[in-house]
Amino acid sequence: MDDLFLSLERELAVFLRRARASSGEMAREVHPDLEPSAYGLLVRLADVGEQRATELACYVGVGKATISRQLRALDDLGLVAREKDPADGRAVLVRLTDEGLARFTRVRNARRDRYARRLASWDRGEIGELARLLHRLNEEQEQEQEQEQEQERELHEERAADEARGSAAEPGRGAAEE
């Protein structure tokens, strides 16, 4: 691997480490008891509005048990409300409460102000280029993750079909052996 990619890896690692720390700080600013990992759920709900719990789990890449625990904690803190989906009574819709939205918006606006101050000396073209390149990187990673998830689903379906065929073949094999 050449020095260019090693330099990029190093800078991304520093950036991600700082982003994780910042996410924890922002979570505590929203509510002192808010887990940093649950902050991303607030971001998603603020950006797209109410969603099913399963959609949130898929978006953040966690299982049903994890999303259920995180949503219960957010509900207990008064930041989200969970309601039955009128279109499907078995599903749950999650939305930010007014209090959750107010707290999240205050923290998000403060973060945006910090970014603006940090980048005040940058040329607007540089900021635009950085945004474009990060968007490209994120899009490519998202496409790769979607492809991996699709491959996992196909593999799971193939295994289930193989197991079903194996179960169906068992009675026939027993009769042939007699």
Tab-separated table of C-alpha atoms in Angstrom:
chain	number	residue	atom	x	y	z
A	1	MET	CA	0.000	0.000	0.000
A	2	ASP	CA	1.446	3.366	-0.906
A	3	ASP	CA	1.918	6.390	1.355
A	4	LEU	CA	-1.142	8.163	-0.075
A	5	PHE	CA	-3.536	5.451	1.108
A	6	LEU	CA	-1.733	5.074	4.451
A	7	SER	CA	-2.067	8.827	4.996
A	8	LEU	CA	-5.768	8.684	4.120
A	9	GLU	CA	-6.311	5.750	6.475
A	10	ARG	CA	-4.556	7.585	9.313
A	11	GLU	CA	-6.565	10.783	8.797
A	12	LEU	CA	-9.862	8.889	8.565
A	13	ALA	CA	-9.024	6.994	11.773
A	14	VAL	CA	-8.373	10.271	13.619
A	15	PHE	CA	-11.542	11.804	12.179
A	16	LEU	CA	-13.670	8.784	13.168
A	17	ARG	CA	-12.196	8.661	16.677
A	18	ARG	CA	-13.071	12.327	17.153
A	19	ALA	CA	-16.522	11.806	15.651
A	20	ARG	CA	-17.254	9.001	18.137
A	21	ALA	CA	-16.154	11.200	21.020
A	22	SER	CA	-18.241	14.067	19.663
A	23	SER	CA	-21.269	11.803	19.305
A	24	GLY	CA	-20.958	10.864	22.967
A	25	GLU	CA	-20.755	14.529	23.967
A	26	MET	CA	-23.792	15.418	21.852
A	27	ALA	CA	-25.757	12.512	23.309
A	28	ARG	CA	-25.033	13.775	26.841
A	29	GLU	CA	-26.060	17.287	25.782
A	30	VAL	CA	-29.424	15.950	24.606
A	31	HIS	CA	-29.854	14.061	27.883
A	32	PRO	CA	-27.258	13.026	30.479
A	33	ASP	CA	-28.525	9.422	30.402
A	34	LEU	CA	-28.621	9.078	26.613
A	35	GLU	CA	-26.333	6.367	25.224
A	36	PRO	CA	-24.059	7.633	22.430
A	37	SER	CA	-25.188	4.761	20.184
A	38	ALA	CA	-28.807	5.908	20.472
A	39	TYR	CA	-27.984	9.430	19.280
A	40	GLY	CA	-27.981	8.200	15.675
A	41	LEU	CA	-31.620	7.156	16.069
A	42	LEU	CA	-32.528	10.727	16.954
A	43	VAL	CA	-30.644	11.958	13.886
A	44	ARG	CA	-32.559	9.543	11.652
A	45	LEU	CA	-35.959	10.405	13.138
A	46	ALA	CA	-35.275	14.136	12.850
A	47	ASP	CA	-34.219	13.717	9.221
A	48	VAL	CA	-36.976	11.404	7.932
A	49	GLY	CA	-39.772	11.581	10.494
A	50	GLU	CA	-41.541	8.632	12.064
A	51	GLN	CA	-40.383	5.181	11.083
A	52	ARG	CA	-40.978	1.572	11.959
A	53	ALA	CA	-38.634	0.137	14.532
A	54	THR	CA	-37.508	-2.467	11.993
A	55	GLU	CA	-36.557	0.274	9.508
A	56	LEU	CA	-34.509	2.027	12.191
A	57	ALA	CA	-32.766	-1.231	13.082
A	58	CYS	CA	-31.908	-1.837	9.444
A	59	TYR	CA	-30.683	1.738	8.969
A	60	VAL	CA	-28.300	1.662	11.933
A	61	GLY	CA	-27.376	-1.981	11.367
A	62	VAL	CA	-28.524	-3.546	14.620
A	63	GLY	CA	-30.801	-6.425	15.510
A	64	LYS	CA	-34.326	-6.390	16.908
A	65	ALA	CA	-33.200	-6.872	20.516
A	66	THR	CA	-30.751	-3.953	20.364
A	67	ILE	CA	-33.176	-1.562	18.689
A	68	SER	CA	-35.896	-2.540	21.140
A	69	ARG	CA	-33.615	-1.809	24.110
A	70	GLN	CA	-32.466	1.524	22.654
A	71	LEU	CA	-36.007	2.626	21.835
A	72	ARG	CA	-37.222	1.652	25.303
A	73	ALA	CA	-34.442	3.812	26.801
A	74	LEU	CA	-35.315	6.748	24.507
A	75	ASP	CA	-38.989	6.328	25.400
A	76	ASP	CA	-38.161	6.259	29.126
A	77	LEU	CA	-36.211	9.519	28.696
A	78	GLY	CA	-39.224	11.120	26.979
A	79	LEU	CA	-37.333	11.655	23.699
A	80	VAL	CA	-39.396	9.343	21.477
A	81	ALA	CA	-42.902	7.945	21.429
A	82	ARG	CA	-43.793	4.505	20.104
A	83	GLU	CA	-47.232	3.825	18.664
A	84	LYS	CA	-48.878	1.027	16.746
A	85	ASP	CA	-48.672	1.459	12.997
A	86	PRO	CA	-52.256	2.058	11.778
A	87	ALA	CA	-51.379	0.297	8.513
A	88	ASP	CA	-50.131	-2.809	10.351
A	89	GLY	CA	-51.096	-3.293	13.993
A	90	ARG	CA	-48.164	-5.665	14.531
A	91	ALA	CA	-45.606	-2.961	13.672
A	92	VAL	CA	-44.515	-0.031	15.828
A	93	LEU	CA	-43.931	3.501	14.563
A	94	VAL	CA	-41.362	5.622	16.376
A	95	ARG	CA	-41.304	9.405	16.352
A	96	LEU	CA	-39.523	12.180	18.210
A	97	THR	CA	-41.546	13.792	20.958
A	98	ASP	CA	-41.735	17.587	21.022
A	99	GLU	CA	-39.218	17.534	23.884
A	100	GLY	CA	-36.953	15.128	21.987
A	101	LEU	CA	-37.055	17.284	18.864
A	102	ALA	CA	-36.362	20.484	20.835
A	103	ARG	CA	-33.376	18.970	22.667
A	104	PHE	CA	-31.983	17.355	19.516
A	105	THR	CA	-32.394	20.538	17.426
A	106	ARG	CA	-30.587	22.623	20.068
A	107	VAL	CA	-27.625	20.200	20.072
A	108	ARG	CA	-27.557	19.844	16.275
A	109	ASN	CA	-27.564	23.623	15.789
A	110	ALA	CA	-24.707	24.006	18.286
A	111	ARG	CA	-22.723	21.327	16.397
A	112	ARG	CA	-23.352	23.092	13.099
A	113	ASP	CA	-22.149	26.371	14.618
A	114	ARG	CA	-18.934	24.622	15.778
A	115	TYR	CA	-18.360	23.288	12.241
A	116	ALA	CA	-18.899	26.742	10.782
A	117	ARG	CA	-16.346	28.250	13.203
A	118	ARG	CA	-13.782	25.484	12.533
A	119	LEU	CA	-14.096	25.908	8.776
A	120	ALA	CA	-14.352	29.705	8.727
A	121	SER	CA	-10.844	30.033	7.253
A	122	TRP	CA	-11.563	27.512	4.482
A	123	ASP	CA	-12.488	28.536	0.968
A	124	ARG	CA	-16.137	27.702	0.224
A	125	GLY	CA	-14.971	25.665	-2.756
A	126	GLU	CA	-12.832	23.506	-0.444
A	127	ILE	CA	-15.804	22.934	1.844
A	128	GLY	CA	-17.933	21.976	-1.147
A	129	GLU	CA	-15.244	19.619	-2.435
A	130	LEU	CA	-14.877	17.951	0.963
A	131	ALA	CA	-18.656	17.509	1.189
A	132	ARG	CA	-18.761	16.057	-2.327
A	133	LEU	CA	-15.943	13.596	-1.662
A	134	LEU	CA	-17.368	12.481	1.688
A	135	HIS	CA	-20.758	12.008	0.037
A	136	ARG	CA	-19.141	9.868	-2.639
A	137	LEU	CA	-17.332	7.773	-0.030
A	138	ASN	CA	-20.528	7.330	2.004
A	139	GLU	CA	-22.568	6.405	-1.069
A	140	GLU	CA	-20.038	3.780	-2.147
A	141	GLN	CA	-19.932	2.302	1.361
A	142	GLU	CA	-23.725	2.213	1.510
A	143	GLN	CA	-23.914	0.437	-1.858
A	144	GLU	CA	-21.309	-2.071	-0.699
A	145	GLN	CA	-23.254	-2.720	2.516
A	146	GLU	CA	-26.485	-3.183	0.561
A	147	GLN	CA	-24.754	-5.684	-1.740
A	148	GLU	CA	-23.372	-7.579	1.255
A	149	GLN	CA	-26.808	-7.647	2.898
A	150	GLU	CA	-28.370	-8.908	-0.331
A	151	GLN	CA	-25.748	-11.652	-0.583
A	152	GLU	CA	-26.410	-12.628	3.045
A	153	ARG	CA	-30.182	-12.764	2.359
A	154	GLU	CA	-29.627	-14.923	-0.720
A	155	LEU	CA	-27.335	-17.258	1.204
A	156	HIS	CA	-29.874	-17.516	4.023
A	157	GLU	CA	-32.658	-18.272	1.523
A	158	GLU	CA	-30.496	-20.914	-0.180
A	159	ARG	CA	-29.734	-22.573	3.166
A	160	ALA	CA	-33.404	-22.530	4.128
A	161	ALA	CA	-34.339	-24.072	0.768
A	162	ASP	CA	-31.618	-26.725	1.172
A	163	GLU	CA	-32.883	-27.550	4.649
A	164	ALA	CA	-36.460	-27.761	3.376
A	165	ARG	CA	-35.375	-30.081	0.563
A	166	GLY	CA	-33.395	-32.190	3.040
A	167	SER	CA	-36.388	-32.488	5.357
A	168	ALA	CA	-38.657	-33.425	2.469
A	169	ALA	CA	-36.162	-36.060	1.271
A	170	GLU	CA	-35.847	-37.734	4.681
A	171	PRO	CA	-39.146	-39.689	4.504
A	172	GLY	CA	-38.343	-40.942	0.988
A	173	ARG	CA	-34.900	-42.107	2.028
A	174	GLY	CA	-36.330	-44.104	4.905
A	175	ALA	CA	-38.785	-45.905	2.580
A	176	ALA	CA	-36.036	-46.789	0.097
A	177	GLU	CA	-33.901	-48.317	2.839
A	178	GLU	CA	-36.653	-50.768	3.884
